[in-house]
Coordinates of C-alpha atoms in Angstrom, one line a residue:
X1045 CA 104.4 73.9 281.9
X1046 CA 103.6 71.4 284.3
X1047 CA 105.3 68.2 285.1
X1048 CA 102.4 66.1 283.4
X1049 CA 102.7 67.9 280.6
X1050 CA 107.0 67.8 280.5
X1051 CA 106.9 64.4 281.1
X1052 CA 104.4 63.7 278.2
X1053 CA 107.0 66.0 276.1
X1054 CA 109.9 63.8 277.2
X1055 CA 108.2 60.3 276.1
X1056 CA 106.5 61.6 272.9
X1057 CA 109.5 63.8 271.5
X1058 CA 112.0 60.8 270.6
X1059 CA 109.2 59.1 269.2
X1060 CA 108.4 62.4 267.1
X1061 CA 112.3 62.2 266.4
X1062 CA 112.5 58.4 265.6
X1063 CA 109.6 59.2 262.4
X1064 CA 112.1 61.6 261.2
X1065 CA 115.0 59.0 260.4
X1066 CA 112.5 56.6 258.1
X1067 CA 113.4 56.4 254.4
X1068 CA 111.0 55.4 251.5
X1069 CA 114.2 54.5 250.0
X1070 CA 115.9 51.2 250.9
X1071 CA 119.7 51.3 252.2
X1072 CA 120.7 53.9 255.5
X1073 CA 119.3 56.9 255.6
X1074 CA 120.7 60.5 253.9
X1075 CA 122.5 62.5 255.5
X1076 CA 122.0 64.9 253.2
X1077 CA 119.0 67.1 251.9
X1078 CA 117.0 64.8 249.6
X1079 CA 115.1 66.9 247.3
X1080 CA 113.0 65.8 244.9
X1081 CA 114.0 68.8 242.1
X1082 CA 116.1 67.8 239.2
X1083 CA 119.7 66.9 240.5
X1084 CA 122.8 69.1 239.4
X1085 CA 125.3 67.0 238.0
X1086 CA 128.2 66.2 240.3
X1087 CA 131.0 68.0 238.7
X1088 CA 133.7 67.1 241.2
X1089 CA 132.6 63.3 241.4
X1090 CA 136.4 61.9 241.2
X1091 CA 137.9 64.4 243.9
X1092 CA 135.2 63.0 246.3
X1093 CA 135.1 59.6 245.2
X1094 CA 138.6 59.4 245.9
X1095 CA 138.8 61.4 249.3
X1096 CA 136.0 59.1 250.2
X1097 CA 137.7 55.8 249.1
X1098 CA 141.0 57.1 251.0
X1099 CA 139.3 56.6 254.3
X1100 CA 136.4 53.5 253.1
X1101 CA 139.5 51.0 252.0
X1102 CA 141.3 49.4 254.6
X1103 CA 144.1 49.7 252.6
X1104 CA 143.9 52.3 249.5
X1105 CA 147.4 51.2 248.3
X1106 CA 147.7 47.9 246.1
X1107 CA 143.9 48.5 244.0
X1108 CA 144.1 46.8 240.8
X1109 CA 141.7 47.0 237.8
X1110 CA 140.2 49.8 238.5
X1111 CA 137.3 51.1 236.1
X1112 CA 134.4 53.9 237.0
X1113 CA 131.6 55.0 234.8
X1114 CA 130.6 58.7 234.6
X1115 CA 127.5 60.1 236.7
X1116 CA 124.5 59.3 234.8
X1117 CA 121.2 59.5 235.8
X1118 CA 119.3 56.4 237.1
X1119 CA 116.0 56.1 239.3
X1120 CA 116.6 55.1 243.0
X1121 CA 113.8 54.5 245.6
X1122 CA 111.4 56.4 243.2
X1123 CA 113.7 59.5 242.6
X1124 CA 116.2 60.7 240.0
X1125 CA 119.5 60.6 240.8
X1126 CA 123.4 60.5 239.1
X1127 CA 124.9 57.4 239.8
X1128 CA 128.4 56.6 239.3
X1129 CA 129.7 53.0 239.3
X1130 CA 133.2 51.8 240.0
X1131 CA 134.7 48.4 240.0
X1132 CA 138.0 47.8 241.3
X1133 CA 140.1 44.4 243.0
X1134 CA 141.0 45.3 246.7
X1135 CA 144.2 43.7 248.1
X1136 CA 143.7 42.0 251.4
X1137 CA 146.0 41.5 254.2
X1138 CA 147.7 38.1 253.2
X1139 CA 148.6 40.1 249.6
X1140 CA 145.9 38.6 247.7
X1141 CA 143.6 40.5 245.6
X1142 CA 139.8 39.5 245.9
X1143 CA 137.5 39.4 242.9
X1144 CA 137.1 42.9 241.2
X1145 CA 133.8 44.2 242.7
X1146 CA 131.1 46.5 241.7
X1147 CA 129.5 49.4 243.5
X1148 CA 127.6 51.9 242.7
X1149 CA 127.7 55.5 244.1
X1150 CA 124.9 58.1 244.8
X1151 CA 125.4 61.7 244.4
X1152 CA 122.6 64.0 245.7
X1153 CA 122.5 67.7 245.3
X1154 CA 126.0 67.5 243.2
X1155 CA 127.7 65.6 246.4
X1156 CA 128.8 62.0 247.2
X1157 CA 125.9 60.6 249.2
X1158 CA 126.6 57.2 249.5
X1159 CA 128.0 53.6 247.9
X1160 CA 125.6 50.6 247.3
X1161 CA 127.1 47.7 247.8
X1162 CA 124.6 45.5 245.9
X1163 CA 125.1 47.7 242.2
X1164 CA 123.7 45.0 239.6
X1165 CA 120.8 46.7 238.9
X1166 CA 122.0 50.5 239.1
X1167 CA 124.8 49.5 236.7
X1168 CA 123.8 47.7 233.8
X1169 CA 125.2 48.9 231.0
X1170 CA 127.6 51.2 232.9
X1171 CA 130.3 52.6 230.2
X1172 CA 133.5 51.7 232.0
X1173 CA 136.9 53.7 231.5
X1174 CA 140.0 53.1 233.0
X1175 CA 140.4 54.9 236.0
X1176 CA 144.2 55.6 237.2
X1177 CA 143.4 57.7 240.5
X1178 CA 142.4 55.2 242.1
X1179 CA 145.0 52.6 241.6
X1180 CA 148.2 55.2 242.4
X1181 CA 146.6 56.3 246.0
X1182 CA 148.2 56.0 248.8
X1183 CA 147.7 56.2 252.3

């Protein structure tokens, strides 16, 4: 190969790469395969919801009102997937508690994906159950 042609390799192969990390779905990017064929459910949503909310709180002790919905399946960016939706009061440094929040989180191939901050829309009508776990974690 000559050095016209490497250097032509080196310029055009992070562009190639950059291509690769666009998503038709809004939010960051998958790290995960995204498939379009019919999702298994996620049968050990709680175990990673909680491993996962261990290291996402600043401070997983002191969660109040905590309440998640079972994995159903909702359109997101075009394609089926389970959703699971949790709304819980965080307690901040000072020993307050802010307002309970909700968030919604994306499971694809049977495995936490990601949380959307922004859940409105992906949980209306989300059937709500007490959910324990996540108030007794600690650190």
């Amino acid at each position: 190969m000559g050095i016209s042609a490497r250097l032509v390799a080196i310029v055009l192969l992070p562009l190639a790469l950059a291509g690769c990390l666009g998503s038709d779905e809004s939010g960051p990017p998958s790290f995960m395969e995204d498939s379009s064929a019919p999702q298994p459910f996620p049968e050990n949503y709680r175990s990673e919801l909680l491993a996962f909310m261990r290291t996402y709180l600043n401070n997983p002790v002191g969660v109040r009102d905590a309440m998640m919905a079972d994995p159903v399946q909702r359109t997101v960016g075009g394609r089926v997937r389970y959703v699971s939706c949790l709304r819980f009061s965080e307690q901040q440094a000072d020993g307050t508690y802010r307002p309970p929040r909700e968030q919604a989180v994306l499971f694809i191939n049977g495995r936490l994906d990601r949380v959307v901050q922004d859940a409105r829309e992906l949980c209306v009508g989300a059937n709500y159950q007490p959910f324990p776990d996540l108030e007794h974690m600690s650190r």
